[in-house]
Short mmCIF file of C-alpha atoms in Angstrom, two decimals:
data_model
loop_
_atom_site.label_atom_id
_atom_site.label_comp_id
_atom_site.label_asym_id
_atom_site.label_seq_id
_atom_site.Cartn_x
_atom_site.Cartn_y
_atom_site.Cartn_z
CA MET A 29 97.59 130.00 128.85
CA LYS A 30 98.88 133.46 127.70
CA LEU A 31 96.24 135.46 125.87
CA LEU A 32 97.05 137.32 122.66
CA PRO A 33 96.71 141.18 122.79
CA PHE A 34 93.46 142.54 121.48
CA GLY A 35 95.22 144.07 118.46
CA ILE A 36 96.68 140.65 117.40
CA VAL A 37 93.25 138.99 117.70
CA LEU A 38 91.75 141.66 115.44
CA LEU A 39 94.54 141.37 112.90
CA PHE A 40 94.34 137.59 112.91
CA SER A 41 90.51 137.82 112.40
CA SER A 42 91.02 140.29 109.53
CA THR A 43 93.73 138.11 107.91
CA MET A 44 91.55 134.97 108.02
CA LYS A 45 88.51 136.87 106.61
CA ALA A 46 90.64 138.33 103.85
CA TYR A 47 91.86 134.87 103.00
CA ALA A 48 88.43 133.54 102.95
CA LEU A 49 87.32 136.34 100.64
CA LEU A 50 90.18 135.67 98.40
CA GLN A 51 89.33 132.05 98.04
CA SER A 52 85.69 132.71 97.12
CA ARG A 53 85.71 134.89 94.04
CA PRO A 54 84.20 137.29 93.18
CA VAL A 55 85.26 138.98 96.41
CA ARG A 56 82.38 140.35 98.38
CA LEU A 57 82.77 143.04 101.05
CA ALA A 58 81.60 142.15 104.53
CA GLY A 59 78.69 144.33 105.69
CA SER A 60 80.55 145.28 108.83
CA LEU A 61 83.28 147.05 106.67
CA ALA A 62 80.83 149.33 104.90
CA SER A 63 81.65 152.92 105.79
CA LYS A 64 79.01 155.64 106.24
CA SER A 65 80.92 157.69 103.71
CA CYS A 66 81.44 155.23 101.01
CA ARG A 67 78.52 154.85 98.59
CA THR A 68 78.22 151.97 96.18
CA THR A 69 79.06 152.98 92.62
CA SER A 70 79.23 151.12 89.38
CA THR A 71 82.17 148.80 89.09
CA ASN A 72 82.58 149.70 85.40
CA ARG A 73 86.13 151.29 85.06
CA GLN A 74 84.78 154.29 83.09
CA GLN A 75 82.02 155.04 85.59
CA ALA A 76 84.12 154.42 88.76
CA GLN A 77 86.68 156.88 87.61
CA TRP A 78 84.95 160.23 87.52
CA SER A 79 86.15 162.19 84.49
CA SER A 80 86.79 165.83 84.00
CA SER A 81 84.28 165.69 81.13
CA SER A 82 81.56 164.85 83.58
CA LEU A 83 82.43 167.81 85.73
CA GLN A 84 82.56 170.02 82.64
CA SER A 85 79.02 169.01 81.63
CA ILE A 86 77.87 170.08 85.01
CA SER A 87 79.82 173.34 84.79
CA ASP A 88 78.30 174.03 81.34
CA SER A 89 74.68 173.30 82.54
CA THR A 90 74.71 175.37 85.78
CA ASN A 91 76.21 178.39 87.40
CA ASN A 92 75.61 176.89 90.87
CA ASN A 93 79.04 176.45 92.39
CA GLU A 94 77.48 174.40 95.27
CA GLU A 95 76.29 171.82 92.74
CA ILE A 96 79.93 171.55 91.36
CA ARG A 97 81.21 171.23 94.86
CA ALA A 98 78.52 168.55 95.75
CA PHE A 99 79.61 166.59 92.69
CA ARG A 100 83.23 166.72 93.88
CA TYR A 101 82.29 165.87 97.45
CA ASP A 102 80.51 162.70 96.17
CA GLN A 103 83.59 161.85 94.23
CA LEU A 104 85.72 162.36 97.34
CA MET A 105 83.49 160.26 99.63
CA ASN A 106 83.35 157.42 97.13
CA ALA A 107 87.11 157.17 97.08
CA THR A 108 88.12 157.88 100.65
CA LYS A 109 88.08 154.30 101.96
CA LEU A 110 91.86 154.10 101.21
CA SER A 111 94.06 157.12 100.55
CA LEU A 112 97.60 157.49 99.34
CA ALA A 113 99.20 159.82 101.85
CA PRO A 114 100.90 162.95 100.72
CA MET A 115 104.69 162.46 100.71
CA MET A 116 107.30 165.03 99.66
CA GLU A 117 109.39 163.89 96.75
CA TYR A 118 107.26 160.72 96.26
CA THR A 119 103.62 161.36 95.48
CA ASP A 120 104.20 163.36 92.25
CA ARG A 121 102.10 162.84 89.21
CA HIS A 122 104.33 159.95 87.97
CA PHE A 123 103.88 157.95 91.16
CA ARG A 124 100.18 158.81 91.29
CA HIS A 125 99.73 157.47 87.79
CA LEU A 126 101.38 154.23 88.88
CA VAL A 127 99.05 153.93 91.88
CA ARG A 128 96.06 154.56 89.68
CA LEU A 129 97.17 151.66 87.52
CA VAL A 130 97.41 149.42 90.51
CA SER A 131 94.15 150.62 92.05
CA ASN A 132 91.25 152.29 90.32
CA ARG A 133 89.64 153.55 93.50
CA THR A 134 92.29 154.68 95.98
CA LEU A 135 92.16 158.41 96.69
CA LEU A 136 95.29 160.06 95.55
CA TYR A 137 97.13 162.86 97.35
CA THR A 138 99.77 165.15 95.97
CA GLU A 139 102.99 166.19 97.54
CA MET A 140 102.48 169.21 99.78
CA VAL A 141 102.69 172.44 97.66
CA ALA A 142 103.59 175.68 99.39
CA ALA A 143 100.91 178.35 98.76
CA ASN A 144 103.51 181.09 98.63
CA ALA A 145 105.39 179.34 95.79
CA LEU A 146 102.23 179.32 93.67
CA CYS A 147 101.50 182.98 94.38
CA HIS A 148 105.02 184.25 93.81
CA GLU A 149 105.41 182.30 90.57
CA ARG A 150 102.15 183.56 89.06
CA ARG A 151 102.90 187.16 90.02
CA ASN A 152 106.43 186.83 88.53
CA GLN A 153 105.13 185.46 85.23
CA GLN A 154 102.39 187.98 84.93
CA GLU A 155 104.81 190.89 85.58
CA GLU A 156 107.14 189.43 82.94
CA TYR A 157 104.36 189.13 80.37
CA HIS A 158 103.23 192.69 81.10
CA ALA A 159 106.81 193.95 80.74
CA ASN A 160 107.07 192.32 77.34
CA ASN A 161 103.55 193.44 76.35
CA PRO A 162 103.02 196.82 77.95
CA GLN A 163 99.82 197.46 75.95
CA ALA A 164 98.18 194.28 77.27
CA THR A 165 95.05 194.60 79.37
CA GLU A 166 94.77 193.04 82.76
CA GLU A 167 92.49 190.35 81.42
CA GLU A 168 95.03 189.61 78.63
CA VAL A 169 97.85 189.29 81.17
CA LYS A 170 95.75 186.82 83.22
CA GLU A 171 95.03 184.72 80.11
CA ASN A 172 98.44 184.61 78.59
CA TYR A 173 101.15 184.56 81.26
CA SER A 174 103.45 181.59 81.12
CA ASP A 175 102.42 178.70 83.46
CA GLN A 176 105.35 176.35 82.59
CA TYR A 177 106.78 176.58 86.16
CA LEU A 178 103.36 176.20 87.73
CA GLN A 179 102.87 172.99 85.86
CA ARG A 180 105.68 171.53 87.91
CA TYR A 181 103.56 171.86 91.04
CA LEU A 182 100.06 171.30 89.64
CA LYS A 183 100.01 169.43 86.37
CA GLN A 184 98.33 165.99 86.31
CA GLY A 185 98.99 163.23 83.79
CA LYS A 186 97.26 163.22 80.50
CA VAL A 187 97.30 159.58 79.67
CA ASP A 188 94.48 157.14 80.57
CA PRO A 189 93.67 156.28 83.21
CA LEU A 190 93.49 159.83 84.41
CA GLU A 191 93.82 160.44 88.15
CA GLY A 192 90.16 160.65 88.99
CA ALA A 193 89.60 161.17 92.70
CA SER A 194 92.71 163.24 93.76
CA VAL A 195 93.53 165.87 96.38
CA LEU A 196 95.82 168.75 96.18
CA GLN A 197 97.55 169.41 99.48
CA LEU A 198 98.54 172.96 100.19
CA GLY A 199 100.68 174.36 102.98
CA GLY A 200 100.84 177.90 104.34
CA SER A 201 99.76 180.20 107.07
CA ASP A 202 98.62 183.44 105.39
CA PRO A 203 94.92 183.56 104.52
CA GLN A 204 95.51 186.03 101.67
CA GLN A 205 98.17 183.77 100.14
CA MET A 206 95.82 180.84 100.56
CA HIS A 207 93.14 182.63 98.71
CA GLU A 208 95.47 183.62 95.94
CA ALA A 209 96.93 179.97 95.77
CA ALA A 210 93.38 178.62 95.33
CA GLU A 211 92.84 181.14 92.50
CA VAL A 212 96.00 179.82 90.88
CA VAL A 213 94.65 176.32 91.09
CA MET A 214 91.48 177.32 89.41
CA ASP A 215 93.43 179.22 86.66
CA MET A 216 95.44 175.97 85.96
CA GLU A 217 92.21 173.96 85.88
CA LYS A 218 90.70 176.34 83.33
CA ARG A 219 93.93 175.88 81.18
CA GLY A 220 93.43 172.20 81.27
CA TRP A 221 96.47 171.25 83.37
CA CYS A 222 94.67 169.81 86.42
CA ASP A 223 91.28 168.67 87.74
CA TYR A 224 91.61 168.04 91.45
CA THR A 225 88.64 166.77 93.52
CA ALA A 226 89.52 168.57 96.69
CA ILE A 227 92.05 170.80 98.40
CA ASN A 228 93.68 169.72 101.70
CA LEU A 229 95.21 171.99 104.27
CA ASN A 230 98.44 170.63 105.80
CA CYS A 231 98.19 170.93 109.67
CA GLY A 232 100.13 167.76 110.26
CA CYS A 233 103.75 168.10 108.96
CA PRO A 234 106.13 168.40 111.86
CA SER A 235 109.27 169.10 109.90
CA PRO A 236 111.13 172.08 111.45
CA LYS A 237 111.34 173.50 107.81
CA VAL A 238 107.59 173.67 107.80
CA ALA A 239 106.39 173.93 111.40
CA GLY A 240 108.92 176.52 112.48
CA LYS A 241 109.06 179.92 110.76
CA GLY A 242 105.72 181.12 109.64
CA CYS A 243 103.55 178.79 111.76
CA PHE A 244 103.25 176.23 109.00
CA GLY A 245 102.09 172.60 109.12
CA ALA A 246 101.55 170.94 112.46
CA ALA A 247 102.23 174.13 114.35
CA LEU A 248 98.88 175.43 112.97
CA MET A 249 97.21 173.00 115.45
CA ASP A 250 97.92 175.52 118.14
CA GLU A 251 95.95 178.21 116.18
CA PRO A 252 92.63 176.59 115.27
CA LYS A 253 91.03 180.03 114.57
CA LEU A 254 93.66 180.80 111.95
CA VAL A 255 93.13 177.33 110.46
CA GLU A 256 89.41 178.16 110.15
CA GLU A 257 90.35 181.39 108.37
CA LEU A 258 92.74 179.52 106.09
CA THR A 259 90.08 177.02 105.07
CA ARG A 260 87.61 179.83 104.35
CA ALA A 261 90.16 181.56 102.25
CA LEU A 262 90.60 178.31 100.21
CA HIS A 263 86.91 177.96 99.86
CA ASP A 264 86.50 181.57 98.63
CA GLY A 265 89.52 181.30 96.28
CA THR A 266 87.95 178.36 94.54
CA GLY A 267 84.62 180.14 94.23
CA GLY A 268 83.12 177.51 96.45
CA THR A 269 83.59 174.79 93.78
CA MET A 270 85.85 172.44 95.69
CA PRO A 271 85.61 170.63 99.10
CA ILE A 272 88.22 171.78 101.53
CA THR A 273 89.62 169.20 104.01
CA VAL A 274 92.21 169.23 106.79
CA LYS A 275 95.04 166.76 107.59
CA CYS A 276 96.24 167.00 111.22
CA ARG A 277 97.73 165.19 114.19
CA ILE A 278 96.02 164.53 117.50
CA GLY A 279 97.94 167.43 118.99
CA THR A 280 101.40 168.93 119.53
CA ASP A 281 103.94 169.22 122.35
CA SER A 282 103.46 173.00 122.72
CA GLN A 283 101.84 172.67 126.13
CA GLU A 284 104.54 170.53 127.59
CA ARG A 285 107.96 169.60 126.19
CA PHE A 286 107.89 165.99 124.92
CA THR A 287 109.60 163.15 126.78
CA LYS A 288 108.55 159.52 126.49
CA THR A 289 108.16 159.30 130.31
CA GLY A 290 106.31 162.60 130.57
CA TYR A 291 104.08 161.95 127.69
CA ALA A 292 102.97 158.50 129.16
CA GLN A 293 101.66 160.47 132.16
CA THR A 294 99.61 162.83 130.14
CA ASP A 295 95.95 163.20 131.01
CA GLU A 296 94.23 161.78 127.85
CA GLU A 297 91.00 163.59 128.60
CA VAL A 298 92.84 166.89 128.55
CA GLU A 299 94.64 165.88 125.36
CA TYR A 300 91.29 164.84 123.63
CA ARG A 301 89.49 168.08 124.74
CA ARG A 302 92.29 170.16 123.03
CA LEU A 303 91.86 168.09 119.88
CA CYS A 304 88.02 168.49 120.06
CA GLU A 305 88.45 172.23 120.34
CA PHE A 306 90.56 172.22 117.14
CA ILE A 307 88.10 170.11 115.29
CA GLU A 308 85.01 172.06 116.47
CA THR A 309 86.59 175.44 115.73
CA ILE A 310 87.34 174.44 112.09
CA ALA A 311 84.10 172.62 111.46
CA GLY A 312 82.23 175.44 113.05
CA GLY A 313 83.18 177.63 110.12
CA GLY A 314 80.87 175.55 107.93
CA ILE A 315 83.54 174.77 105.25
CA VAL A 316 85.27 171.61 106.47
CA THR A 317 83.62 168.36 107.32
CA ASP A 318 86.30 165.88 106.39
CA PHE A 319 89.58 165.36 108.40
CA GLN A 320 92.58 163.09 108.04
CA VAL A 321 94.04 162.43 111.46
CA HIS A 322 97.50 161.10 112.13
CA ALA A 323 97.12 159.32 115.45
CA ARG A 324 100.27 160.74 117.03
CA ILE A 325 101.13 164.09 118.42
CA ALA A 326 103.53 166.34 116.57
CA VAL A 327 106.72 167.06 118.45
CA LEU A 328 107.84 170.51 117.34
CA GLN A 329 111.28 170.48 119.03
CA LYS A 330 114.00 171.37 116.47
CA SER A 331 116.08 168.37 117.63
CA PHE A 332 113.14 166.05 116.72
CA SER A 333 113.32 164.92 113.07
CA PRO A 334 110.41 164.03 110.90
CA ALA A 335 111.52 160.32 111.12
CA ASP A 336 111.40 160.58 114.85
CA ASN A 337 107.89 162.14 114.62
CA ARG A 338 106.71 159.02 112.54
CA LYS A 339 107.81 156.51 115.10
CA VAL A 340 108.61 157.90 118.62
CA PRO A 341 105.23 159.37 119.75
CA PRO A 342 102.92 156.47 120.45
CA LEU A 343 99.94 155.81 118.19
CA LYS A 344 96.54 156.54 119.85
CA TYR A 345 93.96 155.08 117.53
CA ASP A 346 91.38 155.17 120.32
CA ILE A 347 91.38 159.03 120.11
CA VAL A 348 90.45 158.97 116.34
CA ARG A 349 87.78 156.36 117.10
CA ARG A 350 86.29 158.68 119.78
CA LEU A 351 86.17 161.47 117.19
CA VAL A 352 84.22 159.30 114.86
CA GLN A 353 81.64 158.45 117.59
CA ASP A 354 81.47 161.93 119.05
CA TYR A 355 81.06 163.80 115.72
CA PRO A 356 78.85 161.68 113.45
CA GLU A 357 78.21 164.66 111.23
CA LEU A 358 81.89 164.74 110.28
CA THR A 359 84.06 162.13 108.48
CA PHE A 360 87.45 161.04 109.69
CA SER A 361 90.23 158.99 108.01
CA LEU A 362 92.93 157.31 110.15
CA ASN A 363 96.60 157.85 109.29
CA GLY A 364 99.81 156.37 110.95
CA GLY A 365 101.07 152.90 111.43
CA VAL A 366 98.73 151.06 109.03
CA GLU A 367 100.88 149.32 106.38
CA SER A 368 98.62 146.90 104.47
CA VAL A 369 95.06 146.16 103.25
CA VAL A 370 94.62 143.64 106.03
CA GLN A 371 95.46 146.16 108.68
CA ALA A 372 93.09 148.58 107.14
CA GLN A 373 90.33 145.92 107.38
CA GLN A 374 91.26 145.47 110.96
CA GLU A 375 90.73 149.18 111.65
CA PHE A 376 87.33 149.21 109.85
CA GLU A 377 86.29 146.29 112.04
CA ALA A 378 87.33 148.06 115.16
CA CYS A 379 85.52 151.25 114.04
CA PRO A 380 82.89 150.56 111.26
CA ASP A 381 82.03 154.30 110.89
CA LEU A 382 85.62 155.28 110.15
CA ALA A 383 85.50 157.01 106.73
CA GLY A 384 88.89 155.85 105.50
CA ILE A 385 92.47 154.78 106.04
CA MET A 386 95.49 156.72 104.76
CA ILE A 387 98.75 154.87 103.99
CA GLY A 388 101.93 156.42 102.74
CA ARG A 389 105.25 154.55 103.35
CA SER A 390 103.99 151.03 102.38
CA TRP A 391 102.52 152.45 99.07
CA ALA A 392 105.95 154.02 98.32
CA ALA A 393 107.84 150.80 99.42
CA ASP A 394 105.71 148.22 97.78
CA PRO A 395 102.93 149.39 95.58
CA TRP A 396 102.03 146.01 94.18
CA SER A 397 101.01 144.75 97.58
CA PHE A 398 97.83 147.03 97.15
CA ALA A 399 96.84 145.37 93.95
CA MET A 400 93.82 143.77 95.72
CA THR A 401 92.59 147.04 97.25
CA ASP A 402 89.60 147.52 94.92
CA LYS A 403 88.25 144.07 95.48
CA LEU A 404 88.77 143.87 99.22
CA LEU A 405 87.82 147.46 100.30
CA TYR A 406 85.57 148.77 97.60
CA ASN A 407 83.85 145.53 96.39
CA ASP A 408 85.01 146.59 92.94
CA PRO A 409 86.20 143.74 90.71
CA HIS A 410 88.86 145.89 88.96
CA ALA A 411 92.41 144.69 89.30
CA PRO A 412 95.44 144.80 86.94
CA LYS A 413 96.21 141.40 85.41
CA ASN A 414 99.83 141.48 86.44
CA ARG A 415 102.84 143.77 86.70
CA LEU A 416 103.84 143.33 83.11
CA GLU A 417 100.51 144.87 82.15
CA VAL A 418 100.99 147.69 84.74
CA LEU A 419 104.49 148.39 83.21
CA GLN A 420 103.16 148.44 79.72
CA GLU A 421 100.51 150.96 80.59
CA TYR A 422 102.89 153.05 82.58
CA CYS A 423 105.22 153.20 79.58
CA LYS A 424 102.48 155.14 77.72
CA HIS A 425 102.53 157.71 80.32
CA ALA A 426 106.35 157.80 80.30
CA ASP A 427 106.58 158.33 76.52
CA ALA A 428 103.93 161.13 76.71
CA GLU A 429 105.77 162.84 79.47
CA GLU A 430 109.14 162.84 77.59
CA MET A 431 107.42 163.91 74.31
CA ASN A 432 106.05 167.01 75.93
CA GLY A 433 108.88 167.76 78.45
CA ASP A 434 112.63 167.81 78.83
CA PRO A 435 114.00 164.33 79.53
CA THR A 436 117.06 165.80 81.22
CA LYS A 437 114.78 167.26 83.88
CA ILE A 438 111.97 164.68 84.19
CA ARG A 439 113.32 161.34 83.39
CA ARG A 440 114.57 160.52 86.94
CA PHE A 441 111.12 161.35 88.29
CA ILE A 442 109.45 159.16 85.68
CA ILE A 443 111.81 156.21 86.48
CA LYS A 444 111.73 156.66 90.27
CA ALA A 445 108.00 155.91 90.35
CA ILE A 446 108.44 152.36 89.05
CA THR A 447 111.48 151.33 91.02
CA PRO A 448 109.61 149.76 93.91
CA LEU A 449 107.11 147.93 91.70
CA PHE A 450 109.05 144.49 92.24
CA THR A 451 109.98 144.91 95.84
CA GLY A 452 110.97 141.62 97.43
CA GLU A 453 111.32 139.79 94.15
CA SER A 454 114.33 137.89 92.92
CA ASN A 455 116.71 140.30 90.99
CA SER A 456 114.72 143.36 91.99
CA LYS A 457 117.89 145.07 92.98
CA ARG A 458 119.36 144.50 89.44
CA TYR A 459 116.16 145.84 88.07
CA ARG A 460 116.46 149.03 90.12
CA ILE A 461 120.19 149.51 89.23
CA ALA A 462 119.38 149.15 85.48
CA LEU A 463 116.54 151.66 85.82
CA ASP A 464 118.92 154.05 87.49
CA GLN A 465 121.28 153.84 84.52
CA ILE A 466 118.40 154.58 82.13
CA ALA A 467 117.42 157.56 84.29
CA GLY A 468 120.87 159.15 83.94
CA ILE A 469 121.17 158.73 80.12
CA PRO A 470 119.68 162.23 79.04
CA LYS A 471 121.99 164.22 81.43
CA LYS A 472 124.99 162.16 80.49
CA MET A 473 124.41 162.76 76.78
CA LYS A 474 123.77 166.40 77.28
CA ALA A 475 127.08 166.68 79.13
CA GLU A 476 128.78 164.99 76.26
CA GLY A 477 127.14 167.50 73.77
CA LYS A 478 124.86 164.83 72.30
CA THR A 479 121.03 164.69 71.84
CA LEU A 480 118.56 161.82 72.27
CA GLU A 481 117.84 161.86 68.65
CA GLY A 482 117.93 158.23 67.37
CA GLN A 483 117.85 156.84 70.93
CA PRO A 484 115.12 154.22 71.84
CA PRO A 485 112.06 155.67 73.58
CA ILE A 486 111.98 155.44 77.32
CA SER A 487 109.17 152.81 77.12
CA GLU A 488 111.37 150.45 75.10
CA LEU A 489 114.25 150.86 77.62
CA ILE A 490 112.00 150.17 80.60
CA MET A 491 110.48 147.05 79.05
CA ASN A 492 113.97 145.77 77.99
CA VAL A 493 115.14 146.08 81.67
CA ALA A 494 112.13 144.27 82.98
CA HIS A 495 112.42 141.32 80.58
CA GLU A 496 116.22 141.13 81.12
CA HIS A 497 116.21 141.08 84.92
CA LEU A 498 112.82 139.66 85.97
CA SER A 499 111.42 136.17 85.44
CA GLU A 500 108.27 135.57 83.50
CA GLU A 501 106.69 134.13 86.66
CA THR A 502 107.30 137.38 88.52
CA LEU A 503 106.07 139.59 85.62
CA LEU A 504 102.85 137.58 85.16
CA ARG A 505 101.98 136.75 88.81
CA SER A 506 98.35 137.77 89.41
CA PRO A 507 97.24 140.17 92.22
CA GLU A 508 95.48 137.20 93.94
CA GLU A 509 98.68 135.06 93.90
CA SER A 510 100.72 137.95 95.22
CA TYR A 511 98.22 138.73 97.96
CA GLU A 512 98.23 135.17 99.17
CA ARG A 513 101.89 135.50 99.75
CA LYS A 514 101.35 138.79 101.61
CA LEU A 515 98.73 137.17 103.83
CA HIS A 516 101.24 134.53 104.87
CA GLU A 517 103.70 137.30 105.72
CA GLU A 518 101.00 139.11 107.74
CA MET A 519 100.32 135.92 109.77
CA LYS A 520 104.01 135.47 110.46
CA ARG A 521 104.20 139.02 111.76
CA LEU A 522 101.44 138.18 114.23
CA GLY A 523 104.14 136.74 116.50
CA GLY A 524 105.97 140.11 116.65
CA ILE A 525 106.06 142.42 119.59
CA ASP A 526 102.46 143.71 120.12
CA GLY A 527 101.49 142.04 116.85
CA MET A 528 100.97 145.20 114.96
CA ASN A 529 104.05 147.37 115.57
CA THR A 530 106.37 145.07 113.68
CA ARG A 531 107.27 146.97 110.57
CA SER A 532 107.30 145.05 107.26
CA ASP A 533 110.62 144.35 105.61
CA ALA A 534 109.52 146.36 102.52
CA VAL A 535 108.88 149.48 104.53
CA SER A 536 112.13 149.03 106.64
CA GLN A 537 114.14 148.62 103.43
CA TRP A 538 112.52 151.55 101.81
CA GLN A 539 113.19 153.82 104.91
CA MET A 540 116.90 152.83 104.75
CA GLN A 541 117.01 153.57 101.09
CA ARG A 542 115.27 156.93 101.64
CA LYS A 543 117.76 157.85 104.38
CA GLU A 544 120.67 157.08 102.08
CA GLU A 545 119.17 159.26 99.44
CA GLU A 546 118.74 162.14 101.96
CA GLU A 547 122.41 161.74 103.13
CA GLU A 548 123.57 161.85 99.44
CA LEU A 549 121.64 165.04 98.94
CA GLU A 550 123.11 166.68 101.98
CA THR A 551 126.69 165.86 100.91
CA ALA A 552 126.15 166.81 97.24
#
C-alpha cells in the first residue's frame, strides 16, 4: 500500500481536527497549538483590540519609554499567531480595515514604505513652511509643516474598529535615514494620524527595484552588521518606544548563482550557519527579538522576477523550525506557502513553539476564507455574522474616507479592498465589474467638468451593487457555513501533488488578475 507523504498526513490531521472543533461550538483551541508567544487575553472585543487611548494613558502616567515599548510588545505578541503579510499596492489602510472586520485578532502589516520617501517629504514640507513663514522658529516649523502627503504613507483609518495590533514596514539601507524616518513616524503619531504597534525592517523583498541599487530589501541579508545598525537607528528614532522586528528570507544566492539543480546540491548545514550568523548578529544588538522568516532563499539575479522568487526556490520549513528550537529566547513567524487557517494549524502542530504564521496572497485573494481565524487560532469567539454585515461596516469607513479626502484620488483604493470579498461565489465577477464602474465615477465626472454634488454616497452605491448581483444566501452565509465548504476544498486538495503545494483556485485566479493589472500599468 502506498503511504501518504508526511505533509499530507499532517494536513489531513489538521483538517479533521478543525472540522471537529467547528462541530462543537464554542470552539476550543487544542493545547498543542498554544504558542509560547501568545498570551490569553479577554475575548471582549474592546479589550482584545488594544486602543490608542490605553497607550495614551500609559504615556501620560510615565516617562519610561521602556514601559511604553513593553506595552506595545505585549500587544504584538498577543496578535502574532496569524499575520497579514505586507504586500505592495494591497495592504493599504483600506484593505487593513477590511481584514480587521473579518478578524479582530490578526496582526496587520502595512505596505512597505521607503524610508527615504518619508525623510524627503518631511524636509520639503518644512522648507516650504519656513519659506512662507521666515520668522517661524525651528519648533514652530516642526509643529506646523503640512503632513498631507505623509498621510498617504502613514495614515490609519479613523472608523471603528480601529486597526489595533499593526506593524509599519520600512525599507532602506541608510541608518541616518532610518533614524529620521522613525522620527517622522513619531511626529505623525503625535498628530494623531497613526498608532502602530511596531516597526518592521524589510530584509526579504527580492525585487530588483528594491534589492539592487542601494542594498535594499533581501540584499541586506548579506550585510547583517548593517542590518543591526539599521534596527538600532529605528529604535533610537522612536525614542525606544516601539518594538523593532525584521522580516527576512533564509538566505540569498549571492554565494553561488541560483539554478534548480545547483541549489538542490547545496550543503544545508552551510546554508543554515549563514542564516544563524545573520540572526545572531541582529539579535546581538539587543534591539530585535522577533523575526518573520520567508522559508525560501531570495534570488537576486535581475532576470529573476518577484513572482519567480515566490514559487521557484523550494520552501524549507525545516530551517525555520530549527531556528525556533535553537533560539528559544527569540520568536519566529513562518512565511511562504501557507494559504489557509487549516495549513496554519498544520504548521503549529509540526512546530508548537512557532510564534506565528504570516499569510499574504490568500488574504488578498479570498479574505472571507479567514473569517474563522479568531475562533480557531486565538480561542476568541469573535466572528462577523456574515458578509452583509462586513460590507455595511466597511461602508462607514468608505464614507468617512471620501468625506475627508478627494474621491478622484482615493475611491479606487477604497473599492479595490472589497473586490475579493465574494471570491468563488455566483455572480462575483459581475459584482467586481459593477464595483469597478463605481470606482471610476469621480474621475469621469471631473473630466466632464461636473462635481459629485447630489450624487449618492459611496456606501449606498456599494450596497446597491451587492444586493443587485449577490444572492441573499451568499450575503448572509455565516463564517461557520463558509468554513465547512473550505474544509471540503482542503480535503480534495489532499490528493494533489505533494498534498500541500497545490495552490488554491482563489490564489491562482488572484495571481492571474494581478498579472493582468501589472501588464496594463506597463502599457499605460
